Amino acid sequence: MNRREAINRVAWIFGGTIIGGQLFLEGCTRPASTDDVAGLFEEDRINLLGDIADTILPPTSSPGAKEAGVGEFMPVMVRDCYTEEDQKIFVEGLGKLEESANKKYKKNFQQLSLEERTALLVELDAEQNEYHSAKEAEEPNHYFRMIKQLTLLGFFTSELGATKALRYNPIPGRYDGNYPYKKGDKAWA
């Protein structure tokens, strides 16, 4: 199984919770493009995405999202699996995130302390939750929800995320749907 197949299967497991789930799956059947979407593949953008992802999933007893390569993962997913409308929202959203950091702290996101980054992203998360609670089906998605979803998808489908943050069994036995679970245990990869 290659990474593309694994992502396709994970998308099915998420049961369409990923924005544009059907489009996401259709997008993964297209041949991979080498085009750059509005500079997302430039090193400074990849570093910014990695820092945002690392603020969402910081290193703890397991590696953080940046170490798992989520900053490099997001542009590929945006380019290959998102619609042009969602690509535009995502790219413009990064600009809005930087504007919010400059407006509130007079610094770029990457110059903020961890506490300032966290406080800013908590505000953006509350904003996107409010937006999506009142959103009509035909209205566009919020950029921060896309960033969060890509962070989780990228991290938990990476080798580091699957083997260090989740319980990983490289050679699983039979399926046991009634396997005992203790609260606080790691999920299985």
PDB file of C-alpha atoms in Angstrom:
ATOM      1  CA  MET A   1       0.000   0.000   0.000  1.00  0.00           C
ATOM      2  CA  ASN A   2       1.365   3.394  -0.916  1.00  0.00           C
ATOM      3  CA  ARG A   3       0.743   6.727   0.867  1.00  0.00           C
ATOM      4  CA  ARG A   4      -2.005   7.714  -1.578  1.00  0.00           C
ATOM      5  CA  GLU A   5      -3.943   4.506  -0.897  1.00  0.00           C
ATOM      6  CA  ALA A   6      -3.443   4.931   2.863  1.00  0.00           C
ATOM      7  CA  ILE A   7      -4.797   8.488   2.755  1.00  0.00           C
ATOM      8  CA  ASN A   8      -7.752   7.339   0.696  1.00  0.00           C
ATOM      9  CA  ARG A   9      -8.556   4.661   3.305  1.00  0.00           C
ATOM     10  CA  VAL A  10      -8.151   7.093   6.194  1.00  0.00           C
ATOM     11  CA  ALA A  11     -10.571   9.443   4.453  1.00  0.00           C
ATOM     12  CA  TRP A  12     -13.131   6.643   4.341  1.00  0.00           C
ATOM     13  CA  ILE A  13     -12.562   5.970   8.045  1.00  0.00           C
ATOM     14  CA  PHE A  14     -13.182   9.625   8.864  1.00  0.00           C
ATOM     15  CA  GLY A  15     -16.580   9.090   7.241  1.00  0.00           C
ATOM     16  CA  GLY A  16     -16.686  12.306   5.276  1.00  0.00           C
ATOM     17  CA  THR A  17     -15.743  14.615   8.121  1.00  0.00           C
ATOM     18  CA  ILE A  18     -12.979  16.074   6.016  1.00  0.00           C
ATOM     19  CA  ILE A  19     -14.060  19.139   4.112  1.00  0.00           C
ATOM     20  CA  GLY A  20     -15.345  18.186   0.726  1.00  0.00           C
ATOM     21  CA  GLY A  21     -14.902  14.509   1.511  1.00  0.00           C
ATOM     22  CA  GLN A  22     -16.195  13.350  -1.848  1.00  0.00           C
ATOM     23  CA  LEU A  23     -14.097  15.911  -3.695  1.00  0.00           C
ATOM     24  CA  PHE A  24     -11.175  14.909  -1.519  1.00  0.00           C
ATOM     25  CA  LEU A  25     -11.454  11.308  -2.646  1.00  0.00           C
ATOM     26  CA  GLU A  26     -11.978  12.278  -6.262  1.00  0.00           C
ATOM     27  CA  GLY A  27      -9.000  14.589  -6.033  1.00  0.00           C
ATOM     28  CA  CYS A  28      -6.792  11.757  -4.844  1.00  0.00           C
ATOM     29  CA  THR A  29      -7.593   9.792  -7.988  1.00  0.00           C
ATOM     30  CA  ARG A  30      -6.196  12.533 -10.211  1.00  0.00           C
ATOM     31  CA  PRO A  31      -2.576  12.292 -11.233  1.00  0.00           C
ATOM     32  CA  ALA A  32      -0.281  14.221  -8.924  1.00  0.00           C
ATOM     33  CA  SER A  33       0.538  17.710 -10.131  1.00  0.00           C
ATOM     34  CA  THR A  34       3.846  19.478  -9.849  1.00  0.00           C
ATOM     35  CA  ASP A  35       2.285  22.959  -9.909  1.00  0.00           C
ATOM     36  CA  ASP A  36       2.801  25.271  -6.962  1.00  0.00           C
ATOM     37  CA  VAL A  37      -0.416  26.721  -5.521  1.00  0.00           C
ATOM     38  CA  ALA A  38       0.264  30.398  -4.814  1.00  0.00           C
ATOM     39  CA  GLY A  39       3.714  29.776  -3.383  1.00  0.00           C
ATOM     40  CA  LEU A  40       2.679  27.093  -0.862  1.00  0.00           C
ATOM     41  CA  PHE A  41       5.748  25.044  -1.765  1.00  0.00           C
ATOM     42  CA  GLU A  42       8.185  27.837  -0.991  1.00  0.00           C
ATOM     43  CA  GLU A  43      10.354  27.081   2.021  1.00  0.00           C
ATOM     44  CA  ASP A  44       9.055  29.974   4.132  1.00  0.00           C
ATOM     45  CA  ARG A  45       5.434  28.841   3.584  1.00  0.00           C
ATOM     46  CA  ILE A  46       6.282  25.240   4.441  1.00  0.00           C
ATOM     47  CA  ASN A  47       7.998  26.452   7.624  1.00  0.00           C
ATOM     48  CA  LEU A  48       4.961  28.583   8.509  1.00  0.00           C
ATOM     49  CA  LEU A  49       2.621  25.617   7.984  1.00  0.00           C
ATOM     50  CA  GLY A  50       4.938  23.447  10.063  1.00  0.00           C
ATOM     51  CA  ASP A  51       4.957  25.987  12.899  1.00  0.00           C
ATOM     52  CA  ILE A  52       1.161  26.284  12.821  1.00  0.00           C
ATOM     53  CA  ALA A  53       0.839  22.492  12.855  1.00  0.00           C
ATOM     54  CA  ASP A  54       3.391  22.241  15.677  1.00  0.00           C
ATOM     55  CA  THR A  55       1.335  24.689  17.731  1.00  0.00           C
ATOM     56  CA  ILE A  56      -1.760  22.535  17.172  1.00  0.00           C
ATOM     57  CA  LEU A  57       0.109  19.279  17.913  1.00  0.00           C
ATOM     58  CA  PRO A  58       3.251  20.223  19.870  1.00  0.00           C
ATOM     59  CA  PRO A  59       5.937  17.736  20.808  1.00  0.00           C
ATOM     60  CA  THR A  60       5.218  16.007  24.099  1.00  0.00           C
ATOM     61  CA  SER A  61       6.190  12.437  24.907  1.00  0.00           C
ATOM     62  CA  SER A  62       5.664  11.883  21.172  1.00  0.00           C
ATOM     63  CA  PRO A  63       7.062  14.005  18.324  1.00  0.00           C
ATOM     64  CA  GLY A  64       5.263  17.155  17.202  1.00  0.00           C
ATOM     65  CA  ALA A  65       3.546  17.772  13.892  1.00  0.00           C
ATOM     66  CA  LYS A  66       6.477  19.698  12.427  1.00  0.00           C
ATOM     67  CA  GLU A  67       8.860  16.836  13.056  1.00  0.00           C
ATOM     68  CA  ALA A  68       6.362  14.488  11.399  1.00  0.00           C
ATOM     69  CA  GLY A  69       6.555  16.573   8.208  1.00  0.00           C
ATOM     70  CA  VAL A  70       3.064  18.071   8.318  1.00  0.00           C
ATOM     71  CA  GLY A  71       4.376  21.375   6.909  1.00  0.00           C
ATOM     72  CA  GLU A  72       5.449  19.563   3.736  1.00  0.00           C
ATOM     73  CA  PHE A  73       2.285  17.417   3.670  1.00  0.00           C
ATOM     74  CA  MET A  74      -0.264  20.252   3.644  1.00  0.00           C
ATOM     75  CA  PRO A  75       0.719  21.921   0.335  1.00  0.00           C
ATOM     76  CA  VAL A  76       0.581  18.582  -1.473  1.00  0.00           C
ATOM     77  CA  MET A  77      -2.901  17.861  -0.147  1.00  0.00           C
ATOM     78  CA  VAL A  78      -4.133  21.370  -0.927  1.00  0.00           C
ATOM     79  CA  ARG A  79      -2.752  21.200  -4.470  1.00  0.00           C
ATOM     80  CA  ASP A  80      -3.811  17.637  -5.292  1.00  0.00           C
ATOM     81  CA  CYS A  81      -7.060  17.161  -3.360  1.00  0.00           C
ATOM     82  CA  TYR A  82      -8.761  20.524  -2.780  1.00  0.00           C
ATOM     83  CA  THR A  83     -11.007  22.352  -5.220  1.00  0.00           C
ATOM     84  CA  GLU A  84      -9.772  25.634  -6.639  1.00  0.00           C
ATOM     85  CA  GLU A  85     -12.210  27.461  -4.332  1.00  0.00           C
ATOM     86  CA  ASP A  86     -10.841  25.701  -1.241  1.00  0.00           C
ATOM     87  CA  GLN A  87      -7.251  26.246  -2.445  1.00  0.00           C
ATOM     88  CA  LYS A  88      -7.957  29.974  -2.682  1.00  0.00           C
ATOM     89  CA  ILE A  89      -9.580  30.037   0.788  1.00  0.00           C
ATOM     90  CA  PHE A  90      -6.622  28.142   2.267  1.00  0.00           C
ATOM     91  CA  VAL A  91      -4.001  30.468   0.746  1.00  0.00           C
ATOM     92  CA  GLU A  92      -5.942  33.620   1.680  1.00  0.00           C
ATOM     93  CA  GLY A  93      -6.431  32.180   5.156  1.00  0.00           C
ATOM     94  CA  LEU A  94      -2.688  32.016   5.727  1.00  0.00           C
ATOM     95  CA  GLY A  95      -2.587  35.729   4.954  1.00  0.00           C
ATOM     96  CA  LYS A  96      -5.444  36.356   7.397  1.00  0.00           C
ATOM     97  CA  LEU A  97      -3.626  34.372  10.080  1.00  0.00           C
ATOM     98  CA  GLU A  98      -0.520  36.524   9.597  1.00  0.00           C
ATOM     99  CA  GLU A  99      -2.682  39.682   9.674  1.00  0.00           C
ATOM    100  CA  SER A 100      -4.231  38.556  12.965  1.00  0.00           C
ATOM    101  CA  ALA A 101      -0.772  37.966  14.464  1.00  0.00           C
ATOM    102  CA  ASN A 102       0.435  41.390  13.301  1.00  0.00           C
ATOM    103  CA  LYS A 103      -2.726  43.150  14.483  1.00  0.00           C
ATOM    104  CA  LYS A 104      -2.709  41.564  17.930  1.00  0.00           C
ATOM    105  CA  TYR A 105       1.017  41.220  18.695  1.00  0.00           C
ATOM    106  CA  LYS A 106       2.771  43.417  16.089  1.00  0.00           C
ATOM    107  CA  LYS A 107       4.796  40.369  15.012  1.00  0.00           C
ATOM    108  CA  ASN A 108       4.606  37.644  12.395  1.00  0.00           C
ATOM    109  CA  PHE A 109       3.234  34.300  13.538  1.00  0.00           C
ATOM    110  CA  GLN A 110       6.673  32.707  13.556  1.00  0.00           C
ATOM    111  CA  GLN A 111       8.049  35.478  15.800  1.00  0.00           C
ATOM    112  CA  LEU A 112       5.413  34.834  18.475  1.00  0.00           C
ATOM    113  CA  SER A 113       6.130  32.927  21.666  1.00  0.00           C
ATOM    114  CA  LEU A 114       4.495  29.548  22.098  1.00  0.00           C
ATOM    115  CA  GLU A 115       1.928  31.049  24.471  1.00  0.00           C
ATOM    116  CA  GLU A 116       1.065  33.816  21.978  1.00  0.00           C
ATOM    117  CA  ARG A 117       0.786  31.302  19.120  1.00  0.00           C
ATOM    118  CA  THR A 118      -1.479  29.102  21.189  1.00  0.00           C
ATOM    119  CA  ALA A 119      -3.685  32.030  22.256  1.00  0.00           C
ATOM    120  CA  LEU A 120      -4.019  33.190  18.637  1.00  0.00           C
ATOM    121  CA  LEU A 121      -4.916  29.725  17.357  1.00  0.00           C
ATOM    122  CA  VAL A 122      -7.436  29.235  20.175  1.00  0.00           C
ATOM    123  CA  GLU A 123      -9.139  32.462  19.036  1.00  0.00           C
ATOM    124  CA  LEU A 124      -9.134  31.294  15.412  1.00  0.00           C
ATOM    125  CA  ASP A 125     -10.534  27.935  16.481  1.00  0.00           C
ATOM    126  CA  ALA A 126     -13.390  29.627  18.348  1.00  0.00           C
ATOM    127  CA  GLU A 127     -14.002  31.803  15.260  1.00  0.00           C
ATOM    128  CA  GLN A 128     -14.163  28.789  12.928  1.00  0.00           C
ATOM    129  CA  ASN A 129     -16.421  26.873  15.334  1.00  0.00           C
ATOM    130  CA  GLU A 130     -18.818  29.812  15.447  1.00  0.00           C
ATOM    131  CA  TYR A 131     -18.667  30.164  11.658  1.00  0.00           C
ATOM    132  CA  HIS A 132     -19.372  26.477  11.040  1.00  0.00           C
ATOM    133  CA  SER A 133     -22.219  26.335  13.564  1.00  0.00           C
ATOM    134  CA  ALA A 134     -24.111  28.968  11.530  1.00  0.00           C
ATOM    135  CA  LYS A 135     -22.768  27.977   8.087  1.00  0.00           C
ATOM    136  CA  GLU A 136     -25.139  26.935   5.306  1.00  0.00           C
ATOM    137  CA  ALA A 137     -24.132  23.920   3.204  1.00  0.00           C
ATOM    138  CA  GLU A 138     -23.351  26.002   0.115  1.00  0.00           C
ATOM    139  CA  GLU A 139     -21.185  28.520   1.968  1.00  0.00           C
ATOM    140  CA  PRO A 140     -17.396  28.188   1.762  1.00  0.00           C
ATOM    141  CA  ASN A 141     -15.305  26.463   4.397  1.00  0.00           C
ATOM    142  CA  HIS A 142     -13.270  28.284   7.023  1.00  0.00           C
ATOM    143  CA  TYR A 143      -9.519  28.197   6.405  1.00  0.00           C
ATOM    144  CA  PHE A 144      -8.576  27.347   9.977  1.00  0.00           C
ATOM    145  CA  ARG A 145     -10.745  24.221   9.955  1.00  0.00           C
ATOM    146  CA  MET A 146      -8.860  23.088   6.839  1.00  0.00           C
ATOM    147  CA  ILE A 147      -5.526  23.707   8.565  1.00  0.00           C
ATOM    148  CA  LYS A 148      -6.606  21.742  11.645  1.00  0.00           C
ATOM    149  CA  GLN A 149      -7.921  18.833   9.589  1.00  0.00           C
ATOM    150  CA  LEU A 150      -4.796  18.647   7.447  1.00  0.00           C
ATOM    151  CA  THR A 151      -2.649  18.801  10.585  1.00  0.00           C
ATOM    152  CA  LEU A 152      -4.453  15.833  12.144  1.00  0.00           C
ATOM    153  CA  LEU A 153      -4.536  13.859   8.894  1.00  0.00           C
ATOM    154  CA  GLY A 154      -0.882  14.565   8.142  1.00  0.00           C
ATOM    155  CA  PHE A 155       0.296  13.733  11.633  1.00  0.00           C
ATOM    156  CA  PHE A 156      -1.655  10.544  12.250  1.00  0.00           C
ATOM    157  CA  THR A 157      -0.915   9.132   8.780  1.00  0.00           C
ATOM    158  CA  SER A 158       2.800   9.885   9.095  1.00  0.00           C
ATOM    159  CA  GLU A 159       5.165   7.176  10.238  1.00  0.00           C
ATOM    160  CA  LEU A 160       6.055   9.135  13.393  1.00  0.00           C
ATOM    161  CA  GLY A 161       2.421   9.819  14.270  1.00  0.00           C
ATOM    162  CA  ALA A 162       1.284   6.261  13.631  1.00  0.00           C
ATOM    163  CA  THR A 163       4.168   4.592  15.465  1.00  0.00           C
ATOM    164  CA  LYS A 164       4.899   7.073  18.281  1.00  0.00           C
ATOM    165  CA  ALA A 165       1.563   8.758  19.109  1.00  0.00           C
ATOM    166  CA  LEU A 166      -0.684   5.764  18.414  1.00  0.00           C
ATOM    167  CA  ARG A 167      -0.336   2.123  19.396  1.00  0.00           C
ATOM    168  CA  TYR A 168       1.120   0.461  16.347  1.00  0.00           C
ATOM    169  CA  ASN A 169       1.082  -3.215  15.516  1.00  0.00           C
ATOM    170  CA  PRO A 170       2.946  -3.851  12.261  1.00  0.00           C
ATOM    171  CA  ILE A 171       1.473  -7.339  11.921  1.00  0.00           C
ATOM    172  CA  PRO A 172      -2.084  -7.221  13.264  1.00  0.00           C
ATOM    173  CA  GLY A 173      -3.854 -10.439  14.162  1.00  0.00           C
ATOM    174  CA  ARG A 174      -7.531 -11.074  13.692  1.00  0.00           C
ATOM    175  CA  TYR A 175     -10.109  -8.319  14.060  1.00  0.00           C
ATOM    176  CA  ASP A 176     -11.594  -8.172  17.553  1.00  0.00           C
ATOM    177  CA  GLY A 177     -14.443  -5.666  17.701  1.00  0.00           C
ATOM    178  CA  ASN A 178     -14.893  -6.303  21.414  1.00  0.00           C
ATOM    179  CA  TYR A 179     -11.294  -5.645  22.443  1.00  0.00           C
ATOM    180  CA  PRO A 180     -11.191  -4.142  25.964  1.00  0.00           C
ATOM    181  CA  TYR A 181     -10.402  -0.438  26.042  1.00  0.00           C
ATOM    182  CA  LYS A 182      -9.264   1.479  29.089  1.00  0.00           C
ATOM    183  CA  LYS A 183      -9.941   5.197  29.201  1.00  0.00           C
ATOM    184  CA  GLY A 184      -6.750   7.097  28.419  1.00  0.00           C
ATOM    185  CA  ASP A 185      -5.211   4.373  26.236  1.00  0.00           C
ATOM    186  CA  LYS A 186      -3.753   5.421  22.895  1.00  0.00           C
ATOM    187  CA  ALA A 187      -5.827   4.653  19.806  1.00  0.00           C
ATOM    188  CA  TRP A 188      -4.574   2.005  17.391  1.00  0.00           C
ATOM    189  CA  ALA A 189      -2.861   2.929  14.135  1.00  0.00           C
TER     190      ALA A 189
END
